Short mmCIF file of C-alpha atoms in Angstrom, two decimals:
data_model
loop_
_atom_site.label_atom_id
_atom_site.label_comp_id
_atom_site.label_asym_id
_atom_site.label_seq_id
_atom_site.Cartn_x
_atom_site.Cartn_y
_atom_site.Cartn_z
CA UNK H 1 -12.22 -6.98 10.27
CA UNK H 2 -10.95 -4.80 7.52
CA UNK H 3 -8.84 -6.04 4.61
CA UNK H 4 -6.53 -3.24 3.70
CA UNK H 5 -5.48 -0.40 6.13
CA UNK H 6 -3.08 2.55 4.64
CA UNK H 7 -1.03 5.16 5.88
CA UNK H 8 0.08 8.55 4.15
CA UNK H 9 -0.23 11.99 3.17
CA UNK H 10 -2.45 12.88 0.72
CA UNK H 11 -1.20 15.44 -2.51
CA UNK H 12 -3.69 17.43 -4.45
CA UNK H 13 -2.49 17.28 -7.67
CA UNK H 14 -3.21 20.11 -10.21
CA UNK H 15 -3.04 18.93 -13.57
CA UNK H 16 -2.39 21.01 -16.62
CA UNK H 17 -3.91 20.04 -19.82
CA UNK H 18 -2.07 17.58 -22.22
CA UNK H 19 0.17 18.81 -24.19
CA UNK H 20 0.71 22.14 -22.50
CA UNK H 21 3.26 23.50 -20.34
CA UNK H 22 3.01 24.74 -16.66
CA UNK H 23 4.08 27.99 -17.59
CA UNK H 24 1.48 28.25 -20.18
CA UNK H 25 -1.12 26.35 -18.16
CA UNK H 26 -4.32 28.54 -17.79
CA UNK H 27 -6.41 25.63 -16.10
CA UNK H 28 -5.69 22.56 -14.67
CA UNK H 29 -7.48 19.47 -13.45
CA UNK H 30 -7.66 18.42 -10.02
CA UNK H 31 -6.98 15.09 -8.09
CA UNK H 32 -6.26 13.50 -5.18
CA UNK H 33 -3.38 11.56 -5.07
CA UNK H 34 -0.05 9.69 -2.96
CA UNK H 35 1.14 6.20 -2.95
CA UNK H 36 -0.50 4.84 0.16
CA UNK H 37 -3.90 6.58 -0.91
CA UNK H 38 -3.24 5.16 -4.65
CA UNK H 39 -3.25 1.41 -3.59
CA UNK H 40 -5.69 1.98 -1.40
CA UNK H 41 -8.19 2.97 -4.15
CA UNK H 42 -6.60 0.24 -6.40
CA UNK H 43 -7.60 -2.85 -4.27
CA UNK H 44 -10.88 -1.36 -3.09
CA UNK H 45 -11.99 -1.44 -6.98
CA UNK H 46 -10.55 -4.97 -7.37
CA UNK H 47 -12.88 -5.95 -4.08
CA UNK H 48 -10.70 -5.34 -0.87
CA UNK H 49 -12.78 -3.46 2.10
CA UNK H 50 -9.64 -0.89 1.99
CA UNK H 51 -9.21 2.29 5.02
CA UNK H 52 -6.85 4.99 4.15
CA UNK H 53 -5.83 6.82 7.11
CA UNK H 54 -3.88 9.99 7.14
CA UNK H 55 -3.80 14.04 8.64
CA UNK H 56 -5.28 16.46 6.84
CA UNK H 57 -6.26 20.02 7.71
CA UNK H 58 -9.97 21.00 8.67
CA UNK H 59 -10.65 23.26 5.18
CA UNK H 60 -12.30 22.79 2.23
CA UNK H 61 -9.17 21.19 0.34
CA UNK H 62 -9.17 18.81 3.39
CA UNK H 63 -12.87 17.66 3.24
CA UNK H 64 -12.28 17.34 -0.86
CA UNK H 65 -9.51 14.81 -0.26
CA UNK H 66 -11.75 12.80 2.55
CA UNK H 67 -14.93 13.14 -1.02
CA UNK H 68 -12.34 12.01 -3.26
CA UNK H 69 -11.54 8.78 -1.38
CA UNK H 70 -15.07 7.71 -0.39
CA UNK H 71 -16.10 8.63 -3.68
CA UNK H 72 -13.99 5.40 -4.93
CA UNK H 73 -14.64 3.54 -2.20
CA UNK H 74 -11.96 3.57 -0.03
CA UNK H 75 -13.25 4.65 3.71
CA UNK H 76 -11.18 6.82 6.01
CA UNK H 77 -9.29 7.89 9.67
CA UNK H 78 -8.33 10.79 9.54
CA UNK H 79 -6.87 13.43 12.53
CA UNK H 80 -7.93 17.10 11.67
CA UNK H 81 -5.40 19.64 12.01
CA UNK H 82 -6.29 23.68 11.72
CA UNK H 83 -8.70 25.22 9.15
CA UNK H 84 -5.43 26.99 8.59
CA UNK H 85 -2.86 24.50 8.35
CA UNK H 86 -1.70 23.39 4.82
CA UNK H 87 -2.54 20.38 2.16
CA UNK H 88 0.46 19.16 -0.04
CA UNK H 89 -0.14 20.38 -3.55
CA UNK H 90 1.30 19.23 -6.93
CA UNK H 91 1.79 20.81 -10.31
CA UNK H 92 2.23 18.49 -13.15
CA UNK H 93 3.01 18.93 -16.27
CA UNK H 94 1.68 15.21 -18.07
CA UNK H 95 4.57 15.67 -20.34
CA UNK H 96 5.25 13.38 -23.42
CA UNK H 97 8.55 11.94 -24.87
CA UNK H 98 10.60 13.26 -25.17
CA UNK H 99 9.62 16.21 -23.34
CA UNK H 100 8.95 14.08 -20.20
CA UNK H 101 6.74 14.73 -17.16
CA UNK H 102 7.28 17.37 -15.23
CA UNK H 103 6.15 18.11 -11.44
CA UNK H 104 6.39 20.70 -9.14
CA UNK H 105 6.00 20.49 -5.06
CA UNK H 106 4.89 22.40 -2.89
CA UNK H 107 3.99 20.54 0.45
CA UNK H 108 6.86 22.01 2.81
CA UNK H 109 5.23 22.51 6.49
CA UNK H 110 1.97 20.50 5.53
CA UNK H 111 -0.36 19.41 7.84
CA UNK H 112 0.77 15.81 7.80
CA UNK H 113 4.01 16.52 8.72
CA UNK H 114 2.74 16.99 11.65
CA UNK H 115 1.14 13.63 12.33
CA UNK H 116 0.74 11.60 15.17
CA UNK H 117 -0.12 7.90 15.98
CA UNK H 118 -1.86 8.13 18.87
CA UNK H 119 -4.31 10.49 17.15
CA UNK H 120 -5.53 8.34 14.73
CA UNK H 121 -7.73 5.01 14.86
CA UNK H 122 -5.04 2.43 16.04
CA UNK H 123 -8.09 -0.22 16.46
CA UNK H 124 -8.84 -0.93 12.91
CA UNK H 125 -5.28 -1.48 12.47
CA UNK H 126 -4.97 -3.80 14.74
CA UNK H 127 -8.23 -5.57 13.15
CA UNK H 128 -6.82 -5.30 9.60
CA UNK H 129 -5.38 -8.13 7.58
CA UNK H 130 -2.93 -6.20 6.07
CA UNK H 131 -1.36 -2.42 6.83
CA UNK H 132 0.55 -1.19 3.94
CA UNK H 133 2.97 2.40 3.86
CA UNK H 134 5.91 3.90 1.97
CA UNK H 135 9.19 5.06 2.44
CA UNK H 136 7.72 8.46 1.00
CA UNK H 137 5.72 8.82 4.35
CA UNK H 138 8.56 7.95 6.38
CA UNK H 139 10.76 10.80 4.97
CA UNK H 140 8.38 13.20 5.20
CA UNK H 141 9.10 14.28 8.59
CA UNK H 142 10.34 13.37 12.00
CA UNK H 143 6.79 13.12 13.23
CA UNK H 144 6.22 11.39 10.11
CA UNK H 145 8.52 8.66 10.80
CA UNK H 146 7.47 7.92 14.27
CA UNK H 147 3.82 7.46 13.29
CA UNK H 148 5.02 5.11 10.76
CA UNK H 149 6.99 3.06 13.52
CA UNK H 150 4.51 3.16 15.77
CA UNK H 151 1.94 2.04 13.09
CA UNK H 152 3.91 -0.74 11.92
CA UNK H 153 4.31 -2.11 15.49
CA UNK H 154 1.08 -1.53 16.56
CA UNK H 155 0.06 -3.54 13.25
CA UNK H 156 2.81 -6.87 14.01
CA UNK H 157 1.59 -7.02 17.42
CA UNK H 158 -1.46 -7.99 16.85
CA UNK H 159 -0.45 -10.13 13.71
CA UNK H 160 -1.28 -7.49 11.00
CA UNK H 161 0.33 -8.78 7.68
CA UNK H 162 2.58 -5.48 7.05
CA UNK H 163 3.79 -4.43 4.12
CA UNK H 164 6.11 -1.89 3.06
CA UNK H 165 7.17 -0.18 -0.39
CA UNK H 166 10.34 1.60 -0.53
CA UNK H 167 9.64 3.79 -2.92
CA UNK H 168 12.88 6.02 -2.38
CA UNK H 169 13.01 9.69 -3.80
CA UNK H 170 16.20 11.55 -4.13
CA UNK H 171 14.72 14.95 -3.21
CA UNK H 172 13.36 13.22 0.09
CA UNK H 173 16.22 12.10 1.41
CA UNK H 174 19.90 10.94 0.84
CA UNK H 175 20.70 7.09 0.27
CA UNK H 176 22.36 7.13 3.20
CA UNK H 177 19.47 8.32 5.51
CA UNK H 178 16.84 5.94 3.44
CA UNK H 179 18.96 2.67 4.58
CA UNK H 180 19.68 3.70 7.70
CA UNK H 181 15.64 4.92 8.26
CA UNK H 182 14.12 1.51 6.40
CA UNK H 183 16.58 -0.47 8.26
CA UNK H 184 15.20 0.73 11.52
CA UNK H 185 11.42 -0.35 10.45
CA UNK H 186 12.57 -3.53 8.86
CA UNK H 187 11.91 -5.61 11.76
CA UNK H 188 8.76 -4.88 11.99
CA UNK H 189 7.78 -5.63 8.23
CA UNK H 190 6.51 -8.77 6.44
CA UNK H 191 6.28 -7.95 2.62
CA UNK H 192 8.58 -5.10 0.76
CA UNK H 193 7.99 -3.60 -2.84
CA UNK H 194 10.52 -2.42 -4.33
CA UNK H 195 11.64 -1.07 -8.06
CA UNK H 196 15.08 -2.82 -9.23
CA UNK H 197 16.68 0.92 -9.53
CA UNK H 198 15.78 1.64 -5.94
CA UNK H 199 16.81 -1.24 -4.05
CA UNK H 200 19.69 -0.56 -6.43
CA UNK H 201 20.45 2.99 -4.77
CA UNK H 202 19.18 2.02 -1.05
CA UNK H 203 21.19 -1.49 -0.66
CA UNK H 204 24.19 -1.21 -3.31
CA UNK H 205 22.41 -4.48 -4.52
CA UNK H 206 23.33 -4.81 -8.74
CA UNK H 207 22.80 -7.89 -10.66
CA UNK H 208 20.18 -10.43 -11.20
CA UNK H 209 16.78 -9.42 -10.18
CA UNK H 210 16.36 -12.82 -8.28
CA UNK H 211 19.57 -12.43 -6.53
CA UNK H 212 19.01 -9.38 -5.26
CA UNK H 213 15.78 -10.32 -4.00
CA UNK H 214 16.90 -12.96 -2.20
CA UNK H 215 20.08 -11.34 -0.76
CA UNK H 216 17.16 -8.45 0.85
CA UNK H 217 14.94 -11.46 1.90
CA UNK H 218 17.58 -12.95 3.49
CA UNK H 219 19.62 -10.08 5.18
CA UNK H 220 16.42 -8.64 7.17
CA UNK H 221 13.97 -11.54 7.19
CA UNK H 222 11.13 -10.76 4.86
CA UNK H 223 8.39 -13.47 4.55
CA UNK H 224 8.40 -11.95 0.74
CA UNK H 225 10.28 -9.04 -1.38
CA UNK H 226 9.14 -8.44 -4.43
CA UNK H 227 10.70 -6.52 -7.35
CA UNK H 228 9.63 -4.32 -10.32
CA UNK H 229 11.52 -3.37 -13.42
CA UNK H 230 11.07 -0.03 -15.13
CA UNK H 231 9.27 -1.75 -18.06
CA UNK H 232 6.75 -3.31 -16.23
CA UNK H 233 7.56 -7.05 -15.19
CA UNK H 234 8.37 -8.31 -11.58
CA UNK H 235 9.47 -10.39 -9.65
CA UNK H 236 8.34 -12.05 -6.11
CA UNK H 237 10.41 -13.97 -3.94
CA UNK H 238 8.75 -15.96 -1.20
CA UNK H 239 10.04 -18.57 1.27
CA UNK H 240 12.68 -18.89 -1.29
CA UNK H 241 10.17 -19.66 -3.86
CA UNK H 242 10.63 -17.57 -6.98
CA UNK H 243 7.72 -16.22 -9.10
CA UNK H 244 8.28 -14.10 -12.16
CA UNK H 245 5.55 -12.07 -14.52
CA UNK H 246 6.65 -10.53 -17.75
CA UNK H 247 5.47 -6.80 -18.87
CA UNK H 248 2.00 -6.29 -20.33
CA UNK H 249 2.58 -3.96 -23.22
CA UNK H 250 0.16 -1.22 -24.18
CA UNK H 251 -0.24 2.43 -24.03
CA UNK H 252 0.96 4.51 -21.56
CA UNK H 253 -1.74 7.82 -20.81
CA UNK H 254 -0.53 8.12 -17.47
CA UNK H 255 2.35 6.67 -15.57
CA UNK H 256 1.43 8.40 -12.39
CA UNK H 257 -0.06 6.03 -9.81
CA UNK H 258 1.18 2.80 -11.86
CA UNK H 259 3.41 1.26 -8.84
CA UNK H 260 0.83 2.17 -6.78
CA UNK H 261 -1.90 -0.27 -8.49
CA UNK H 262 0.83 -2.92 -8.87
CA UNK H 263 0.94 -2.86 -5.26
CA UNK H 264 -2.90 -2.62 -4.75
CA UNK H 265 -3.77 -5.42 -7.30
CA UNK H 266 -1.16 -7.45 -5.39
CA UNK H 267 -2.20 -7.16 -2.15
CA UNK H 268 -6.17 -7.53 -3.42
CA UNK H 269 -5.74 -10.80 -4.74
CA UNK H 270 -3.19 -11.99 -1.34
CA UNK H 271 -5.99 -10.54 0.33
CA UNK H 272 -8.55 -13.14 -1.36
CA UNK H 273 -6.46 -16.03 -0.41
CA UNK H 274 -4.49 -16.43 -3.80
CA UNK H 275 -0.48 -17.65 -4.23
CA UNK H 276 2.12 -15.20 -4.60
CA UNK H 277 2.27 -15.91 -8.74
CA UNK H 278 -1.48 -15.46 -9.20
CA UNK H 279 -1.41 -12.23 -6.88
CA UNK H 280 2.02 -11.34 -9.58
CA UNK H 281 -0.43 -11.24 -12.28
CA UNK H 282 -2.99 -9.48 -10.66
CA UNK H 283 -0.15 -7.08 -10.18
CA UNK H 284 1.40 -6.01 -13.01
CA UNK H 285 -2.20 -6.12 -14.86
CA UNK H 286 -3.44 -3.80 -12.75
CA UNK H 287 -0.35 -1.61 -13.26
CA UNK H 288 -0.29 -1.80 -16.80
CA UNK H 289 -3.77 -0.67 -16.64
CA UNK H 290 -3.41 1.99 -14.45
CA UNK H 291 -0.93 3.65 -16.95
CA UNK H 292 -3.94 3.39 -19.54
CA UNK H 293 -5.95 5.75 -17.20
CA UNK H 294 -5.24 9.91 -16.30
CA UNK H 295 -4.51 11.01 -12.61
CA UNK H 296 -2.94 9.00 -9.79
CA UNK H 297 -5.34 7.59 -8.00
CA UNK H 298 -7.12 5.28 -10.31
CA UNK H 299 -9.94 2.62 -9.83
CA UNK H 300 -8.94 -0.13 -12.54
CA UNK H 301 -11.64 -1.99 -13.86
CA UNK H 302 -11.66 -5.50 -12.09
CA UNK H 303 -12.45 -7.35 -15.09
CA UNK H 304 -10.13 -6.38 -17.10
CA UNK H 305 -7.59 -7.05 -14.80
CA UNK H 306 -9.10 -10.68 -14.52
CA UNK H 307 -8.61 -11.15 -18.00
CA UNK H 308 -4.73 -9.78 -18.63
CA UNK H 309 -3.68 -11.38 -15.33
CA UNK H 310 -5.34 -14.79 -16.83
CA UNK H 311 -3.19 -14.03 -19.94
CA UNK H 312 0.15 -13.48 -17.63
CA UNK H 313 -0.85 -16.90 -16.00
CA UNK H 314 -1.34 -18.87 -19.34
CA UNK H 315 2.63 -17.46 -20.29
CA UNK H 316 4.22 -19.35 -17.05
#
């Protein structure tokens, strides 16, 4: 069986130097990165046997995104479209305050928009313990969304912990469409992530963090929501239990990625049999080190992680 299966488009993400501007830019770093890919990568490095599947065309860029994920350990399914067809790219600007970060799409038309279920390896979702996606990949497309559906029931069937991250962007879609889409896939979903500001937009939920995640726990039936503030602390809410973890101060390099590794150094540590507070830990650890680290897709060092979540654990 497999620990971790993910599902999303990849982004190749062309990074200009620090402290210069796009428009100036005259190289730039490249990296793979998107959310489902990002945790993915996080809880292979913290130990989880992780499987990123996706759609990606048959070209060079496509075979570099396939490298870049082996490369840190995560293993892939992937369904080839045309040498031709396109792979979502990124410009970013790294930005620094109070400038901020800037980044530019381009990923209209992309090969994963394109996507469909039945063309990728439904068996080792089915043998996963947990299948993890985004609300990013659901607005992506119409195809998009379908695969997702289809995913996430192929993955409850067959008793496939699923877990979803709402992760709602304004230039994806409108509130409106993200409730009325998530609501749809709700049913078939066990665990959701979500940051305060978003279940904020999505739900019309303000207030108390632990409120609010009990009044989405209750209205669709999660087994656990759990809830991140913008500096860095969270908060879990599982058969009505409540588990809280403060912010781990430090640095921040890079935010890009950060939720991502929150999610993937959660789900590592449920994935190795620990509570929901332990896993917390693990969680916002891994975030706060992920924001020590440049690029999106980052493997953060396990032992460190170990040792700030131990921290976090000695503070409850």
């Amino acid at each position: 069986m497999t620990d971790l299966v993910s599902f999303g488009e990849a982004t190749l993400r062309l990074r200009a130097r620090r402290g210069v501007q796009i428009t100036r830019a005259d190289m730039f770093d490249a990296g793979t990165g998107g959310p489902e890919a990002n945790a993915a990568v996080a809880a292979s490095g913290l130990g989880s046997d992780a499987v990123w599947l996706s759609r990606l065309p048959d070209s060079p860029l496509g075979r570099r995104v396939v490298a870049d994920m082996r490369s840190q350990g995560v293993r892939t399914g992937v369904s080839w479209a045309g040498s031709d067809d396109r792979l979502a790219t990124a410009f970013v600007d790294p930005g620094a305050e109070p400038r901020g970060r800037t980044v530019v799409h381009d990923d209209q038309g992309s090969a994963f928009t394109q996507v469909h279920a039945g063309n990728l390896p439904l068996g080792i979702v089915r043998d996963a313990d947990y299948f993890h996606v985004t609300g990013i990949t659901a607005a992506r497309s119409k195809r998009a969304a379908s695969a997702v559906a289809s995913l996430l029931e192929t993955a409850r069937q067959a008793d496939t912990t699923t877990t979803f991250d709402l992760r709602y962007r304004e230039r994806s879609w409108s509130r409106e469409e993200a409730r009325t889409a998530c609501e749809a896939l709700f049913p078939q979903v066990d665990v959701l992530f979500a940051m305060l500001s978003e279940a904020g937009a999505v739900f019309g939920e303000e207030g108390d963090p632990i409120e609010i995640a009990h009044a989405i726990r209750t209205s669709y039936g999660f087994e656990t929501v759990v809830l991140t503030r913008d500096n860095g602390s969270a908060v879990a809410v599982h058969d009505d239990e409540v588990h809280e973890a403060t912010a781990i101060e430090g640095e921040t390099v890079d935010a890009a990625g950060s939720e991502d590794a929150f999610v993937g150094g959660f789900l590592a540590r449920r994935i190795d049999g620990h509570g929901i507070a332990d896993s917390l830990a693990w969680a916002t650890a891994a975030c706060a080190l992920a924001k020590t680290l440049d690029g999106d897709a980052v493997d953060v060092p396990g032992e460190r992680v170990e040792q700030l979540a131990a921290g976090q654990g000695a503070n409850r």
